[in-house]
Amino acid sequence: MAKTFELETLQMRLADSEFVTLDLHLRIQRALRALILEGSLSAGLKLPATRVLARSLGVARDTVENAYVQLQRDGYINRRGGAGSYVAQTLGSELHGAVRRRMQQRDARRAQAATQAAGLSQRGQQILASGGIHDQQAIKAFATGLPETRSFPTETWERLQRQVMKDYRGNVLLHGDPQGAEPLRKAIATYLNLERGANCKPEQILVLSSTRQALFLCAQLLVDAGKPILLENPGYFGAKKAFEAAEAKVVPIDVDEQGVRIDLLRADRSGASCLYVTPSHQYPTGATLPLARRLELLGWAAEHGKWIIEDDYDSEFHYDGLPTACMQGLDRYQRTIYLGTFSKTLFPGLRMGYMILPEQLVQPFACARSIIDGHTPQILQLTLARFMEDGHYNAHVRAMRKLYSRRRLYMLDAIARHLPGIATALHPQGGLQIPCLLEAGWSEQDTIRVAASAGVQLPGLSRLYAGEHKQQGWLLGYSSLTEHEIETAMSCLAKALRSQ
């Protein structure tokens, strides 16, 4: 431990990243406190006078004085009138040694946790091993699932939010109904019945923070730990991770050019009670499940007592004719759980989705939701309700459908012009991304690495497949990119790949 005060030690500590955002007197106070606790400044050590230290650090004397005053209040230093300031005697070598040992033990635990899930439950270890889900937090070619946000009518949204605050006053600051605000549930039910061909009442709607929360609730309430659940193959990785986090066993069911194969469902002997499916726009192939299969699927679920989890994640964006109606509206047997989200139609930062539940599931799901996070913020729900009631939601969806249709055509053209011999694009009827299959001789992993070095993100296709057969390719998002951005990124990608 230091016998004399060394200015360089303090200056080095002041430069630590954990202090740089603090006010100057707090930076000095925290830096001195850290040096005292770790033993670099020993008990009884005399500190420089405030005037001397201020001159050495190039700061005002009051800044150092405020730091010393706080250290004295907290018991780290003693100040004697006319005699100076000293590190408190109570912070002796025994304390410093104990602090150092605790810090060393903490660092060792952190190092261990970096390589293994020390102290976690089996479920926790499994969640950690999955790596979680890393959402795209900035607009970048060719990230998937991002809507156009730069042209969102923010002024309209802000005006409606001010109206909500004025009309509801302090009530919006209180806890809300776990099932969701009634005005929003009414607006969602009206929209789904008219625009998506659903058959539901507001009492069947559950407002949530996201589709992932809905999937997690389904896994928790409908599937026991270790029991199977059926998932399309290839399929949405977010659903797979949500089910696995709830300790469900994912059983893949292959899809073909028309969607999930009903013959494989009938042949399944896993004992699964639920099927997760994306019938309007299969993820990631873009296939639309035809009416005959939908009816057959509903009959299978009713006959065997299965639950169908219908994820209608981006079906509003269908470009060849009108969007296909959802399966829930065809279900006479109350076996379909419908999932929807506003992250694709409005903006992902809203963090709001919803479910249509069979009547017998409403109470248990609302109860489970109340345990997880209580409710969605009321001010956002009521603002969205006004946004829908006043017609802004439908207008925005129509505008985005036209915009995305143009961008989709431009993206398909850019792929054909820039990537012949490298990748071939499929032509899904809707959605916010385009599947591309790599030609023979091209490695998905290598192309992703080369693209990343050129600043282009290529979401891989093979990660969405279960089993040994994995299609090599990419899933390219385009909805958040202007035509100029698509052209620039595609040209950059082609140049990078051909230079290898």
PDB file of N, CA and C in Angstrom, residues 399-471:
ATOM      1  N   ALA A 399     -50.443   2.298 -46.927  1.00  0.00           N
ATOM      2  CA  ALA A 399     -49.305   3.029 -47.489  1.00  0.00           C
ATOM      3  C   ALA A 399     -48.049   2.171 -47.475  1.00  0.00           C
ATOM      4  N   MET A 400     -47.821   1.446 -46.372  1.00  0.00           N
ATOM      5  CA  MET A 400     -46.643   0.598 -46.288  1.00  0.00           C
ATOM      6  C   MET A 400     -46.733  -0.582 -47.249  1.00  0.00           C
ATOM      7  N   ARG A 401     -47.941  -1.105 -47.479  1.00  0.00           N
ATOM      8  CA  ARG A 401     -48.100  -2.213 -48.427  1.00  0.00           C
ATOM      9  C   ARG A 401     -47.655  -1.780 -49.824  1.00  0.00           C
ATOM     10  N   LYS A 402     -48.045  -0.585 -50.230  1.00  0.00           N
ATOM     11  CA  LYS A 402     -47.628  -0.075 -51.538  1.00  0.00           C
ATOM     12  C   LYS A 402     -46.112   0.147 -51.574  1.00  0.00           C
ATOM     13  N   LEU A 403     -45.581   0.717 -50.510  1.00  0.00           N
ATOM     14  CA  LEU A 403     -44.142   0.999 -50.462  1.00  0.00           C
ATOM     15  C   LEU A 403     -43.338  -0.294 -50.507  1.00  0.00           C
ATOM     16  N   TYR A 404     -43.723  -1.259 -49.685  1.00  0.00           N
ATOM     17  CA  TYR A 404     -42.978  -2.512 -49.633  1.00  0.00           C
ATOM     18  C   TYR A 404     -43.086  -3.287 -50.936  1.00  0.00           C
ATOM     19  N   SER A 405     -44.234  -3.178 -51.605  1.00  0.00           N
ATOM     20  CA  SER A 405     -44.397  -3.853 -52.892  1.00  0.00           C
ATOM     21  C   SER A 405     -43.373  -3.333 -53.902  1.00  0.00           C
ATOM     22  N   ARG A 406     -43.187  -2.013 -53.936  1.00  0.00           N
ATOM     23  CA  ARG A 406     -42.179  -1.435 -54.841  1.00  0.00           C
ATOM     24  C   ARG A 406     -40.778  -1.861 -54.448  1.00  0.00           C
ATOM     25  N   ARG A 407     -40.496  -1.827 -53.149  1.00  0.00           N
ATOM     26  CA  ARG A 407     -39.158  -2.201 -52.696  1.00  0.00           C
ATOM     27  C   ARG A 407     -38.878  -3.684 -52.955  1.00  0.00           C
ATOM     28  N   ARG A 408     -39.890  -4.515 -52.813  1.00  0.00           N
ATOM     29  CA  ARG A 408     -39.733  -5.944 -53.089  1.00  0.00           C
ATOM     30  C   ARG A 408     -39.354  -6.172 -54.547  1.00  0.00           C
ATOM     31  N   LEU A 409     -40.046  -5.509 -55.472  1.00  0.00           N
ATOM     32  CA  LEU A 409     -39.729  -5.660 -56.886  1.00  0.00           C
ATOM     33  C   LEU A 409     -38.327  -5.151 -57.191  1.00  0.00           C
ATOM     34  N   TYR A 410     -37.955  -4.047 -56.561  1.00  0.00           N
ATOM     35  CA  TYR A 410     -36.609  -3.517 -56.792  1.00  0.00           C
ATOM     36  C   TYR A 410     -35.557  -4.470 -56.237  1.00  0.00           C
ATOM     37  N   MET A 411     -35.843  -5.054 -55.067  1.00  0.00           N
ATOM     38  CA  MET A 411     -34.909  -5.997 -54.459  1.00  0.00           C
ATOM     39  C   MET A 411     -34.729  -7.233 -55.349  1.00  0.00           C
ATOM     40  N   LEU A 412     -35.822  -7.773 -55.870  1.00  0.00           N
ATOM     41  CA  LEU A 412     -35.731  -8.939 -56.748  1.00  0.00           C
ATOM     42  C   LEU A 412     -34.921  -8.612 -57.996  1.00  0.00           C
ATOM     43  N   ASP A 413     -35.132  -7.431 -58.543  1.00  0.00           N
ATOM     44  CA  ASP A 413     -34.374  -7.012 -59.721  1.00  0.00           C
ATOM     45  C   ASP A 413     -32.892  -6.857 -59.392  1.00  0.00           C
ATOM     46  N   ALA A 414     -32.591  -6.277 -58.232  1.00  0.00           N
ATOM     47  CA  ALA A 414     -31.193  -6.069 -57.840  1.00  0.00           C
ATOM     48  C   ALA A 414     -30.477  -7.399 -57.641  1.00  0.00           C
ATOM     49  N   ILE A 415     -31.159  -8.381 -57.063  1.00  0.00           N
ATOM     50  CA  ILE A 415     -30.557  -9.704 -56.873  1.00  0.00           C
ATOM     51  C   ILE A 415     -30.253 -10.338 -58.228  1.00  0.00           C
ATOM     52  N   ALA A 416     -31.211 -10.250 -59.144  1.00  0.00           N
ATOM     53  CA  ALA A 416     -31.014 -10.837 -60.474  1.00  0.00           C
ATOM     54  C   ALA A 416     -29.868 -10.162 -61.216  1.00  0.00           C
ATOM     55  N   ARG A 417     -29.716  -8.839 -61.072  1.00  0.00           N
ATOM     56  CA  ARG A 417     -28.666  -8.118 -61.788  1.00  0.00           C
ATOM     57  C   ARG A 417     -27.286  -8.311 -61.185  1.00  0.00           C
ATOM     58  N   HIS A 418     -27.198  -8.331 -59.855  1.00  0.00           N
ATOM     59  CA  HIS A 418     -25.901  -8.323 -59.194  1.00  0.00           C
ATOM     60  C   HIS A 418     -25.381  -9.706 -58.799  1.00  0.00           C
ATOM     61  N   LEU A 419     -26.279 -10.667 -58.612  1.00  0.00           N
ATOM     62  CA  LEU A 419     -25.833 -11.942 -58.051  1.00  0.00           C
ATOM     63  C   LEU A 419     -26.087 -13.152 -58.954  1.00  0.00           C
ATOM     64  N   PRO A 420     -26.050 -13.023 -60.278  1.00  0.00           N
ATOM     65  CA  PRO A 420     -26.203 -14.228 -61.099  1.00  0.00           C
ATOM     66  C   PRO A 420     -25.025 -15.185 -60.880  1.00  0.00           C
ATOM     67  N   GLY A 421     -25.347 -16.459 -60.756  1.00  0.00           N
ATOM     68  CA  GLY A 421     -24.305 -17.438 -60.503  1.00  0.00           C
ATOM     69  C   GLY A 421     -23.931 -17.571 -59.046  1.00  0.00           C
ATOM     70  N   ILE A 422     -24.452 -16.681 -58.193  1.00  0.00           N
ATOM     71  CA  ILE A 422     -24.159 -16.736 -56.756  1.00  0.00           C
ATOM     72  C   ILE A 422     -25.390 -17.182 -55.974  1.00  0.00           C
ATOM     73  N   ALA A 423     -26.513 -16.510 -56.198  1.00  0.00           N
ATOM     74  CA  ALA A 423     -27.729 -16.818 -55.453  1.00  0.00           C
ATOM     75  C   ALA A 423     -28.953 -16.594 -56.334  1.00  0.00           C
ATOM     76  N   THR A 424     -29.980 -17.377 -56.057  1.00  0.00           N
ATOM     77  CA  THR A 424     -31.252 -17.253 -56.759  1.00  0.00           C
ATOM     78  C   THR A 424     -32.345 -16.906 -55.758  1.00  0.00           C
ATOM     79  N   ALA A 425     -33.108 -15.874 -56.055  1.00  0.00           N
ATOM     80  CA  ALA A 425     -34.162 -15.435 -55.137  1.00  0.00           C
ATOM     81  C   ALA A 425     -35.449 -16.207 -55.374  1.00  0.00           C
ATOM     82  N   LEU A 426     -36.107 -16.594 -54.288  1.00  0.00           N
ATOM     83  CA  LEU A 426     -37.468 -17.096 -54.384  1.00  0.00           C
ATOM     84  C   LEU A 426     -38.404 -15.884 -54.472  1.00  0.00           C
ATOM     85  N   HIS A 427     -39.654 -16.118 -54.868  1.00  0.00           N
ATOM     86  CA  HIS A 427     -40.590 -15.013 -55.064  1.00  0.00           C
ATOM     87  C   HIS A 427     -41.814 -15.188 -54.172  1.00  0.00           C
ATOM     88  N   PRO A 428     -41.664 -14.925 -52.865  1.00  0.00           N
ATOM     89  CA  PRO A 428     -42.828 -15.040 -51.982  1.00  0.00           C
ATOM     90  C   PRO A 428     -43.874 -13.995 -52.328  1.00  0.00           C
ATOM     91  N   GLN A 429     -45.132 -14.301 -52.047  1.00  0.00           N
ATOM     92  CA  GLN A 429     -46.227 -13.394 -52.380  1.00  0.00           C
ATOM     93  C   GLN A 429     -46.338 -12.218 -51.422  1.00  0.00           C
ATOM     94  N   GLY A 430     -45.632 -12.270 -50.314  1.00  0.00           N
ATOM     95  CA  GLY A 430     -45.714 -11.183 -49.349  1.00  0.00           C
ATOM     96  C   GLY A 430     -44.533 -11.205 -48.413  1.00  0.00           C
ATOM     97  N   GLY A 431     -44.681 -10.464 -47.306  1.00  0.00           N
ATOM     98  CA  GLY A 431     -43.643 -10.463 -46.282  1.00  0.00           C
ATOM     99  C   GLY A 431     -42.707  -9.282 -46.372  1.00  0.00           C
ATOM    100  N   LEU A 432     -41.680  -9.318 -45.518  1.00  0.00           N
ATOM    101  CA  LEU A 432     -40.714  -8.232 -45.415  1.00  0.00           C
ATOM    102  C   LEU A 432     -39.304  -8.692 -45.759  1.00  0.00           C
ATOM    103  N   GLN A 433     -39.143  -9.936 -46.227  1.00  0.00           N
ATOM    104  CA  GLN A 433     -37.840 -10.452 -46.570  1.00  0.00           C
ATOM    105  C   GLN A 433     -37.959 -11.457 -47.716  1.00  0.00           C
ATOM    106  N   ILE A 434     -36.833 -11.714 -48.381  1.00  0.00           N
ATOM    107  CA  ILE A 434     -36.800 -12.603 -49.544  1.00  0.00           C
ATOM    108  C   ILE A 434     -35.793 -13.719 -49.287  1.00  0.00           C
ATOM    109  N   PRO A 435     -36.217 -14.996 -49.391  1.00  0.00           N
ATOM    110  CA  PRO A 435     -35.263 -16.108 -49.284  1.00  0.00           C
ATOM    111  C   PRO A 435     -34.433 -16.207 -50.563  1.00  0.00           C
ATOM    112  N   CYS A 436     -33.137 -16.421 -50.400  1.00  0.00           N
ATOM    113  CA  CYS A 436     -32.229 -16.608 -51.536  1.00  0.00           C
ATOM    114  C   CYS A 436     -31.469 -17.909 -51.337  1.00  0.00           C
ATOM    115  N   LEU A 437     -31.425 -18.732 -52.373  1.00  0.00           N
ATOM    116  CA  LEU A 437     -30.718 -20.007 -52.316  1.00  0.00           C
ATOM    117  C   LEU A 437     -29.374 -19.862 -53.017  1.00  0.00           C
ATOM    118  N   LEU A 438     -28.316 -20.346 -52.367  1.00  0.00           N
ATOM    119  CA  LEU A 438     -26.978 -20.241 -52.937  1.00  0.00           C
ATOM    120  C   LEU A 438     -26.777 -21.276 -54.037  1.00  0.00           C
ATOM    121  N   GLU A 439     -26.081 -20.867 -55.081  1.00  0.00           N
ATOM    122  CA  GLU A 439     -25.731 -21.784 -56.153  1.00  0.00           C
ATOM    123  C   GLU A 439     -24.627 -22.722 -55.680  1.00  0.00           C
ATOM    124  N   ALA A 440     -24.463 -23.830 -56.398  1.00  0.00           N
ATOM    125  CA  ALA A 440     -23.431 -24.813 -56.057  1.00  0.00           C
ATOM    126  C   ALA A 440     -22.057 -24.151 -56.038  1.00  0.00           C
ATOM    127  N   GLY A 441     -21.257 -24.541 -55.050  1.00  0.00           N
ATOM    128  CA  GLY A 441     -19.907 -24.011 -54.937  1.00  0.00           C
ATOM    129  C   GLY A 441     -19.764 -22.835 -54.001  1.00  0.00           C
ATOM    130  N   TRP A 442     -20.892 -22.297 -53.534  1.00  0.00           N
ATOM    131  CA  TRP A 442     -20.847 -21.161 -52.610  1.00  0.00           C
ATOM    132  C   TRP A 442     -21.225 -21.619 -51.213  1.00  0.00           C
ATOM    133  N   SER A 443     -20.448 -21.197 -50.229  1.00  0.00           N
ATOM    134  CA  SER A 443     -20.669 -21.568 -48.830  1.00  0.00           C
ATOM    135  C   SER A 443     -21.411 -20.453 -48.105  1.00  0.00           C
ATOM    136  N   GLU A 444     -22.491 -20.809 -47.413  1.00  0.00           N
ATOM    137  CA  GLU A 444     -23.243 -19.812 -46.662  1.00  0.00           C
ATOM    138  C   GLU A 444     -22.364 -19.131 -45.628  1.00  0.00           C
ATOM    139  N   GLN A 445     -21.609 -19.926 -44.885  1.00  0.00           N
ATOM    140  CA  GLN A 445     -20.781 -19.365 -43.823  1.00  0.00           C
ATOM    141  C   GLN A 445     -19.732 -18.404 -44.381  1.00  0.00           C
ATOM    142  N   ASP A 446     -19.117 -18.776 -45.509  1.00  0.00           N
ATOM    143  CA  ASP A 446     -18.089 -17.919 -46.100  1.00  0.00           C
ATOM    144  C   ASP A 446     -18.686 -16.626 -46.642  1.00  0.00           C
ATOM    145  N   THR A 447     -19.841 -16.725 -47.284  1.00  0.00           N
ATOM    146  CA  THR A 447     -20.454 -15.505 -47.834  1.00  0.00           C
ATOM    147  C   THR A 447     -20.878 -14.550 -46.725  1.00  0.00           C
ATOM    148  N   ILE A 448     -21.365 -15.094 -45.609  1.00  0.00           N
ATOM    149  CA  ILE A 448     -21.754 -14.241 -44.478  1.00  0.00           C
ATOM    150  C   ILE A 448     -20.535 -13.519 -43.917  1.00  0.00           C
ATOM    151  N   ARG A 449     -19.424 -14.246 -43.815  1.00  0.00           N
ATOM    152  CA  ARG A 449     -18.185 -13.648 -43.290  1.00  0.00           C
ATOM    153  C   ARG A 449     -17.669 -12.548 -44.211  1.00  0.00           C
ATOM    154  N   VAL A 450     -17.642 -12.815 -45.516  1.00  0.00           N
ATOM    155  CA  VAL A 450     -17.149 -11.823 -46.470  1.00  0.00           C
ATOM    156  C   VAL A 450     -18.061 -10.592 -46.477  1.00  0.00           C
ATOM    157  N   ALA A 451     -19.374 -10.809 -46.455  1.00  0.00           N
ATOM    158  CA  ALA A 451     -20.312  -9.692 -46.452  1.00  0.00           C
ATOM    159  C   ALA A 451     -20.144  -8.829 -45.208  1.00  0.00           C
ATOM    160  N   ALA A 452     -19.949  -9.459 -44.067  1.00  0.00           N
ATOM    161  CA  ALA A 452     -19.785  -8.708 -42.820  1.00  0.00           C
ATOM    162  C   ALA A 452     -18.563  -7.798 -42.886  1.00  0.00           C
ATOM    163  N   SER A 453     -17.491  -8.286 -43.504  1.00  0.00           N
ATOM    164  CA  SER A 453     -16.287  -7.460 -43.626  1.00  0.00           C
ATOM    165  C   SER A 453     -16.520  -6.263 -44.534  1.00  0.00           C
ATOM    166  N   ALA A 454     -17.542  -6.369 -45.413  1.00  0.00           N
ATOM    167  CA  ALA A 454     -17.893  -5.257 -46.296  1.00  0.00           C
ATOM    168  C   ALA A 454     -19.026  -4.403 -45.731  1.00  0.00           C
ATOM    169  N   GLY A 455     -19.467  -4.708 -44.498  1.00  0.00           N
ATOM    170  CA  GLY A 455     -20.501  -3.919 -43.849  1.00  0.00           C
ATOM    171  C   GLY A 455     -21.916  -4.295 -44.213  1.00  0.00           C
ATOM    172  N   VAL A 456     -22.103  -5.503 -44.769  1.00  0.00           N
ATOM    173  CA  VAL A 456     -23.428  -5.971 -45.164  1.00  0.00           C
ATOM    174  C   VAL A 456     -23.807  -7.175 -44.307  1.00  0.00           C
ATOM    175  N   GLN A 457     -25.020  -7.179 -43.775  1.00  0.00           N
ATOM    176  CA  GLN A 457     -25.494  -8.264 -42.927  1.00  0.00           C
ATOM    177  C   GLN A 457     -26.289  -9.263 -43.763  1.00  0.00           C
ATOM    178  N   LEU A 458     -25.874 -10.540 -43.726  1.00  0.00           N
ATOM    179  CA  LEU A 458     -26.569 -11.606 -44.446  1.00  0.00           C
ATOM    180  C   LEU A 458     -27.123 -12.604 -43.440  1.00  0.00           C
ATOM    181  N   PRO A 459     -28.398 -12.507 -43.071  1.00  0.00           N
ATOM    182  CA  PRO A 459     -28.984 -13.502 -42.173  1.00  0.00           C
ATOM    183  C   PRO A 459     -29.009 -14.869 -42.870  1.00  0.00           C
ATOM    184  N   GLY A 460     -28.399 -15.868 -42.257  1.00  0.00           N
ATOM    185  CA  GLY A 460     -28.304 -17.188 -42.867  1.00  0.00           C
ATOM    186  C   GLY A 460     -29.628 -17.927 -42.871  1.00  0.00           C
ATOM    187  N   LEU A 461     -29.807 -18.786 -43.876  1.00  0.00           N
ATOM    188  CA  LEU A 461     -31.024 -19.564 -44.015  1.00  0.00           C
ATOM    189  C   LEU A 461     -30.921 -20.910 -43.296  1.00  0.00           C
ATOM    190  N   SER A 462     -29.726 -21.486 -43.254  1.00  0.00           N
ATOM    191  CA  SER A 462     -29.576 -22.846 -42.736  1.00  0.00           C
ATOM    192  C   SER A 462     -29.915 -22.954 -41.253  1.00  0.00           C
ATOM    193  N   ARG A 463     -29.759 -21.873 -40.502  1.00  0.00           N
ATOM    194  CA  ARG A 463     -30.028 -21.911 -39.060  1.00  0.00           C
ATOM    195  C   ARG A 463     -31.504 -22.157 -38.762  1.00  0.00           C
ATOM    196  N   LEU A 464     -32.369 -21.982 -39.756  1.00  0.00           N
ATOM    197  CA  LEU A 464     -33.801 -22.153 -39.561  1.00  0.00           C
ATOM    198  C   LEU A 464     -34.255 -23.588 -39.808  1.00  0.00           C
ATOM    199  N   TYR A 465     -33.324 -24.455 -40.174  1.00  0.00           N
ATOM    200  CA  TYR A 465     -33.640 -25.851 -40.474  1.00  0.00           C
ATOM    201  C   TYR A 465     -33.222 -26.753 -39.319  1.00  0.00           C
ATOM    202  N   ALA A 466     -34.021 -27.790 -39.098  1.00  0.00           N
ATOM    203  CA  ALA A 466     -33.668 -28.842 -38.141  1.00  0.00           C
ATOM    204  C   ALA A 466     -33.233 -30.077 -38.929  1.00  0.00           C
ATOM    205  N   GLY A 467     -32.420 -30.918 -38.300  1.00  0.00           N
ATOM    206  CA  GLY A 467     -31.986 -32.144 -38.968  1.00  0.00           C
ATOM    207  C   GLY A 467     -30.754 -31.916 -39.824  1.00  0.00           C
ATOM    208  N   GLU A 468     -30.373 -32.937 -40.583  1.00  0.00           N
ATOM    209  CA  GLU A 468     -29.150 -32.891 -41.370  1.00  0.00           C
ATOM    210  C   GLU A 468     -29.309 -32.063 -42.639  1.00  0.00           C
ATOM    211  N   HIS A 469     -30.471 -32.106 -43.262  1.00  0.00           N
ATOM    212  CA  HIS A 469     -30.667 -31.366 -44.509  1.00  0.00           C
ATOM    213  C   HIS A 469     -30.958 -29.901 -44.206  1.00  0.00           C
ATOM    214  N   LYS A 470     -30.000 -29.047 -44.535  1.00  0.00           N
ATOM    215  CA  LYS A 470     -30.148 -27.617 -44.294  1.00  0.00           C
ATOM    216  C   LYS A 470     -29.899 -26.876 -45.604  1.00  0.00           C
ATOM    217  N   GLN A 471     -30.867 -26.101 -46.023  1.00  0.00           N
ATOM    218  CA  GLN A 471     -30.729 -25.337 -47.256  1.00  0.00           C
ATOM    219  C   GLN A 471     -29.748 -24.198 -47.052  1.00  0.00           C
TER     220      GLN A 471
END
